[in-house]
mmCIF file of C-alpha atoms in Angstrom:
data_model
loop_
_atom_site.group_PDB
_atom_site.id
_atom_site.type_symbol
_atom_site.label_atom_id
_atom_site.label_comp_id
_atom_site.label_asym_id
_atom_site.label_seq_id
_atom_site.Cartn_x
_atom_site.Cartn_y
_atom_site.Cartn_z
ATOM 1 C CA MET A 848 28.509 -18.344 138.393
ATOM 2 C CA LYS A 849 31.204 -16.214 136.766
ATOM 3 C CA PRO A 850 34.870 -16.783 137.706
ATOM 4 C CA GLU A 851 36.485 -13.993 139.727
ATOM 5 C CA LYS A 852 38.887 -13.190 136.873
ATOM 6 C CA GLU A 853 35.980 -12.649 134.483
ATOM 7 C CA LYS A 854 34.256 -10.393 137.020
ATOM 8 C CA GLN A 855 37.445 -8.377 137.398
ATOM 9 C CA ASP A 856 37.859 -8.046 133.629
ATOM 10 C CA GLU A 857 34.310 -6.774 133.285
ATOM 11 C CA LEU A 858 34.807 -4.245 136.084
ATOM 12 C CA ILE A 859 38.040 -2.894 134.612
ATOM 13 C CA CYS A 860 36.515 -2.752 131.141
ATOM 14 C CA SER A 861 33.692 -0.625 132.563
ATOM 15 C CA LEU A 862 36.278 1.703 134.135
ATOM 16 C CA ILE A 863 38.158 1.932 130.840
ATOM 17 C CA ILE A 864 34.967 2.902 129.010
ATOM 18 C CA GLU A 865 34.068 5.408 131.740
ATOM 19 C CA TYR A 866 37.515 7.058 131.798
ATOM 20 C CA HIS A 867 37.709 7.073 127.997
ATOM 21 C CA SER A 868 34.466 9.051 127.903
ATOM 22 C CA THR A 869 35.282 11.271 130.886
ATOM 23 C CA PHE A 870 38.675 12.345 129.500
ATOM 24 C CA ASP A 871 37.465 12.777 125.927
ATOM 25 C CA GLY A 872 39.471 9.851 124.559
ATOM 26 C CA ILE A 873 42.934 11.187 125.388
ATOM 27 C CA LEU A 874 44.134 8.311 127.597
ATOM 28 C CA GLY A 875 46.405 5.736 125.981
ATOM 29 C CA TYR A 876 47.051 2.443 127.762
ATOM 30 C CA ARG A 877 49.979 3.836 129.792
ATOM 31 C CA ARG A 878 48.054 6.752 131.226
ATOM 32 C CA MET A 879 44.874 4.679 131.488
ATOM 33 C CA THR A 880 46.830 2.260 133.699
ATOM 34 C CA MET A 881 48.015 5.149 135.890
ATOM 35 C CA PHE A 882 44.534 6.531 136.358
ATOM 36 C CA ILE A 883 42.914 3.171 137.085
ATOM 37 C CA ASN A 884 45.609 2.203 139.581
ATOM 38 C CA ARG A 885 45.787 5.528 141.397
ATOM 39 C CA LEU A 886 42.060 6.271 141.513
ATOM 40 C CA ASN A 887 41.120 2.730 142.538
ATOM 41 C CA GLN A 888 44.138 1.758 144.686
ATOM 42 C CA LYS A 889 45.127 -1.047 142.300
ATOM 43 C CA SER A 890 48.392 -2.230 140.741
ATOM 44 C CA PHE A 891 47.422 -3.634 137.345
ATOM 45 C CA SER A 892 50.121 -3.941 134.689
ATOM 46 C CA GLN A 893 50.165 -1.881 131.508
ATOM 47 C CA GLY A 894 49.958 -5.094 129.472
ATOM 48 C CA TYR A 895 46.730 -6.113 131.212
ATOM 49 C CA ILE A 896 45.081 -2.733 130.656
ATOM 50 C CA TYR A 897 46.305 -2.695 127.051
ATOM 51 C CA ARG A 898 44.649 -6.079 126.384
ATOM 52 C CA LEU A 899 41.359 -4.949 127.903
ATOM 53 C CA MET A 900 41.390 -1.672 125.969
ATOM 54 C CA LYS A 901 41.942 -3.667 122.795
ATOM 55 C CA ALA A 902 39.099 -6.021 123.739
ATOM 56 C CA VAL A 903 36.640 -3.132 124.045
ATOM 57 C CA ASP A 904 38.143 -1.398 120.975
ATOM 58 C CA ILE A 905 39.289 1.756 122.766
ATOM 59 C CA LYS A 906 42.282 3.780 121.619
ATOM 60 C CA ALA A 907 43.556 7.213 122.546
ATOM 61 C CA ARG A 908 43.109 10.047 120.116
ATOM 62 C CA ILE A 909 46.108 12.321 119.643
ATOM 63 C CA ARG A 910 45.579 15.849 120.900
ATOM 64 C CA ARG A 911 47.696 18.902 121.574
ATOM 65 C CA LYS A 912 49.035 18.997 125.095
ATOM 66 C CA LYS A 913 47.341 21.595 127.244
ATOM 67 C CA VAL A 914 48.973 22.671 130.462
ATOM 68 C CA ASN A 915 47.911 25.445 132.780
ATOM 69 C CA ARG A 916 51.138 27.263 133.645
ATOM 70 C CA LYS A 917 51.205 29.689 136.521
ATOM 71 C CA ARG A 918 53.006 32.919 135.696
ATOM 72 C CA ILE A 919 55.458 32.996 138.575
ATOM 73 C CA LYS A 920 58.876 34.616 138.211
ATOM 74 C CA PRO A 921 61.567 31.899 138.392
ATOM 75 C CA GLU A 922 63.669 31.996 141.537
ATOM 76 C CA TYR A 923 66.459 30.410 139.498
ATOM 77 C CA ILE A 924 66.990 28.550 136.207
ATOM 78 C CA LYS A 925 69.416 25.898 134.966
ATOM 79 C CA GLU A 926 71.026 25.180 131.607
ATOM 80 C CA ASN A 927 69.941 22.316 129.362
ATOM 81 C CA VAL A 928 72.517 19.800 130.615
ATOM 82 C CA LEU A 929 70.639 16.876 129.053
ATOM 83 C CA SER A 930 71.023 18.502 125.635
ATOM 84 C CA ARG A 931 68.564 16.101 123.945
ATOM 85 C CA ASP A 932 70.704 13.061 124.719
ATOM 86 C CA PHE A 933 67.818 10.730 125.529
ATOM 87 C CA THR A 934 69.936 7.576 125.842
ATOM 88 C CA ALA A 935 70.931 6.028 129.168
ATOM 89 C CA LYS A 936 73.216 3.054 129.785
ATOM 90 C CA TYR A 937 71.884 2.200 133.226
ATOM 91 C CA PRO A 938 68.837 2.817 135.439
ATOM 92 C CA ASN A 939 68.527 6.134 137.299
ATOM 93 C CA GLU A 940 71.069 7.845 135.075
ATOM 94 C CA LYS A 941 68.596 10.353 133.604
ATOM 95 C CA TRP A 942 65.104 11.274 134.802
ATOM 96 C CA LEU A 943 62.490 13.424 133.056
ATOM 97 C CA ILE A 944 59.499 15.152 134.646
ATOM 98 C CA ASP A 945 56.516 17.167 133.434
ATOM 99 C CA VAL A 946 52.924 18.110 134.277
ATOM 100 C CA ASN A 947 49.919 17.531 132.017
ATOM 101 C CA GLU A 948 46.385 18.898 132.362
ATOM 102 C CA PHE A 949 43.144 17.027 131.677
ATOM 103 C CA SER A 950 39.689 18.505 131.173
ATOM 104 C CA ILE A 951 36.769 16.521 132.567
ATOM 105 C CA LEU A 952 33.771 16.545 130.227
ATOM 106 C CA GLY A 953 30.759 18.423 131.539
ATOM 107 C CA ASP A 954 32.754 19.887 134.406
ATOM 108 C CA SER A 955 35.049 22.889 134.815
ATOM 109 C CA THR A 956 37.307 20.816 137.086
ATOM 110 C CA LYS A 957 40.857 20.191 135.882
ATOM 111 C CA LEU A 958 42.939 17.132 136.695
ATOM 112 C CA TYR A 959 46.736 17.139 136.630
ATOM 113 C CA LEU A 960 49.180 14.298 136.057
ATOM 114 C CA SER A 961 52.877 14.589 136.926
ATOM 115 C CA PRO A 962 55.140 11.582 136.167
ATOM 116 C CA ILE A 963 58.878 10.919 136.469
ATOM 117 C CA MET A 964 60.366 8.914 133.599
ATOM 118 C CA ASP A 965 63.622 6.933 133.684
ATOM 119 C CA LEU A 966 65.293 7.260 130.272
ATOM 120 C CA TYR A 967 66.997 3.874 130.690
ATOM 121 C CA ASP A 968 63.796 2.104 129.612
ATOM 122 C CA ASN A 969 61.266 4.981 129.449
ATOM 123 C CA SER A 970 59.484 3.524 132.460
ATOM 124 C CA ILE A 971 57.476 5.702 134.854
ATOM 125 C CA ILE A 972 59.075 5.290 138.267
ATOM 126 C CA GLU A 973 56.642 7.538 140.140
ATOM 127 C CA TYR A 974 53.671 9.793 139.445
ATOM 128 C CA GLU A 975 51.060 11.964 141.135
ATOM 129 C CA ILE A 976 47.487 12.836 140.137
ATOM 130 C CA SER A 977 45.819 15.896 141.647
ATOM 131 C CA PHE A 978 43.026 18.404 141.134
ATOM 132 C CA LYS A 979 45.552 21.191 141.766
ATOM 133 C CA ASN A 980 48.624 22.184 139.781
ATOM 134 C CA ASN A 981 50.656 23.286 142.778
ATOM 135 C CA TYR A 982 54.011 22.667 144.436
ATOM 136 C CA GLN A 983 52.792 19.562 146.255
ATOM 137 C CA LEU A 984 51.859 17.895 142.968
ATOM 138 C CA VAL A 985 55.568 17.669 142.172
ATOM 139 C CA PHE A 986 57.153 17.650 145.634
ATOM 140 C CA LYS A 987 55.164 14.696 147.022
ATOM 141 C CA MET A 988 55.968 12.574 143.985
ATOM 142 C CA PHE A 989 59.654 13.567 144.030
ATOM 143 C CA ASP A 990 59.934 12.618 147.706
ATOM 144 C CA ARG A 991 58.452 9.179 146.984
ATOM 145 C CA ALA A 992 60.925 8.656 144.133
ATOM 146 C CA ILE A 993 63.826 9.473 146.462
ATOM 147 C CA GLN A 994 62.505 7.049 149.058
ATOM 148 C CA LYS A 995 62.263 4.367 146.380
ATOM 149 C CA TYR A 996 65.770 5.056 144.974
ATOM 150 C CA PRO A 997 67.792 6.684 147.800
ATOM 151 C CA GLU A 998 71.118 6.150 145.997
ATOM 152 C CA ALA A 999 69.975 7.663 142.682
ATOM 153 C CA LYS A 1000 71.886 10.723 141.432
ATOM 154 C CA PRO A 1001 70.479 11.242 137.931
ATOM 155 C CA ILE A 1002 70.459 14.196 135.607
ATOM 156 C CA PHE A 1003 66.979 15.499 136.444
ATOM 157 C CA HIS A 1004 65.439 17.274 133.453
ATOM 158 C CA SER A 1005 62.295 19.404 133.346
ATOM 159 C CA ASP A 1006 60.864 22.455 131.639
ATOM 160 C CA ARG A 1007 60.931 25.829 133.419
ATOM 161 C CA GLY A 1008 57.666 25.353 135.282
ATOM 162 C CA PHE A 1009 57.218 27.201 138.558
ATOM 163 C CA GLN A 1010 57.669 24.057 140.682
ATOM 164 C CA TYR A 1011 61.095 23.270 139.207
ATOM 165 C CA THR A 1012 62.439 26.847 139.345
ATOM 166 C CA SER A 1013 61.651 27.279 143.051
ATOM 167 C CA ASN A 1014 64.401 27.381 145.654
ATOM 168 C CA ILE A 1015 62.625 24.624 147.586
ATOM 169 C CA PHE A 1016 62.940 22.246 144.642
ATOM 170 C CA LYS A 1017 66.532 23.348 144.083
ATOM 171 C CA ARG A 1018 67.347 22.163 147.606
ATOM 172 C CA LYS A 1019 65.477 18.904 147.025
ATOM 173 C CA ILE A 1020 67.586 18.262 143.921
ATOM 174 C CA GLU A 1021 70.888 19.195 145.544
ATOM 175 C CA LYS A 1022 70.414 17.153 148.730
ATOM 176 C CA PRO A 1023 70.814 13.716 147.048
ATOM 177 C CA GLY A 1024 73.456 15.074 144.637
ATOM 178 C CA MET A 1025 71.363 15.198 141.467
ATOM 179 C CA ILE A 1026 72.222 17.388 138.483
ATOM 180 C CA GLN A 1027 69.346 19.623 137.429
ATOM 181 C CA SER A 1028 68.688 20.351 133.769
ATOM 182 C CA MET A 1029 65.979 22.515 132.160
ATOM 183 C CA SER A 1030 64.554 22.833 128.672
ATOM 184 C CA ARG A 1031 65.050 26.068 126.816
ATOM 185 C CA VAL A 1032 62.120 28.465 126.577
ATOM 186 C CA SER A 1033 59.422 27.199 124.141
ATOM 187 C CA LYS A 1034 61.520 24.134 123.191
ATOM 188 C CA CYS A 1035 59.258 21.184 124.061
ATOM 189 C CA ILE A 1036 61.522 18.859 122.064
ATOM 190 C CA ASP A 1037 64.184 19.298 124.782
ATOM 191 C CA ASN A 1038 61.952 17.022 126.886
ATOM 192 C CA GLY A 1039 60.969 14.886 123.892
ATOM 193 C CA PRO A 1040 60.332 11.393 125.370
ATOM 194 C CA MET A 1041 58.137 12.819 128.106
ATOM 195 C CA GLU A 1042 56.185 14.892 125.582
ATOM 196 C CA VAL A 1043 55.538 11.712 123.561
ATOM 197 C CA PHE A 1044 54.451 9.806 126.664
ATOM 198 C CA LEU A 1045 52.022 12.527 127.742
ATOM 199 C CA GLU A 1046 50.366 12.463 124.318
ATOM 200 C CA ARG A 1047 49.494 8.742 124.685
#
């Protein structure tokens, strides 16, 4: 009879192989961990998923980021306060956010991932996965991050996506005393660490 740990490893390896195929090989171990945990209500570590991906010889292939942006006129915009200073001396000093789109093979359905990154250690403090790129994709995740870190007042940096340039989000940012920052138009490098993460 197989030990429970071995059974678990085999199950997770099967999920890794399935997700690797489903998402056309674009999931690195960080995003693979997110998808396995969120879609299966688990809390595995990135190190564990990394070891299993290595065991089954699965790696992400690099691909150009593809995001479905809604053409909605911004209700307001902010300057690039972060100004490509991606260093942080303490936790919750600077947060980054973005949305990435995934295509599911053999299906027209799109899946969207929205994470918040803490620049102190480039850790993902909260994220949301959804079949819709809408306001709730960002708002629900942001609310959970605030509940987790109620005293946090970081510089909060994003691109100029419709969720971040809405007056509703502006109020969400201002309520806890955060400083909002936005990338310049067509300057992905202004959100560099998040762009790198979303390519893995």
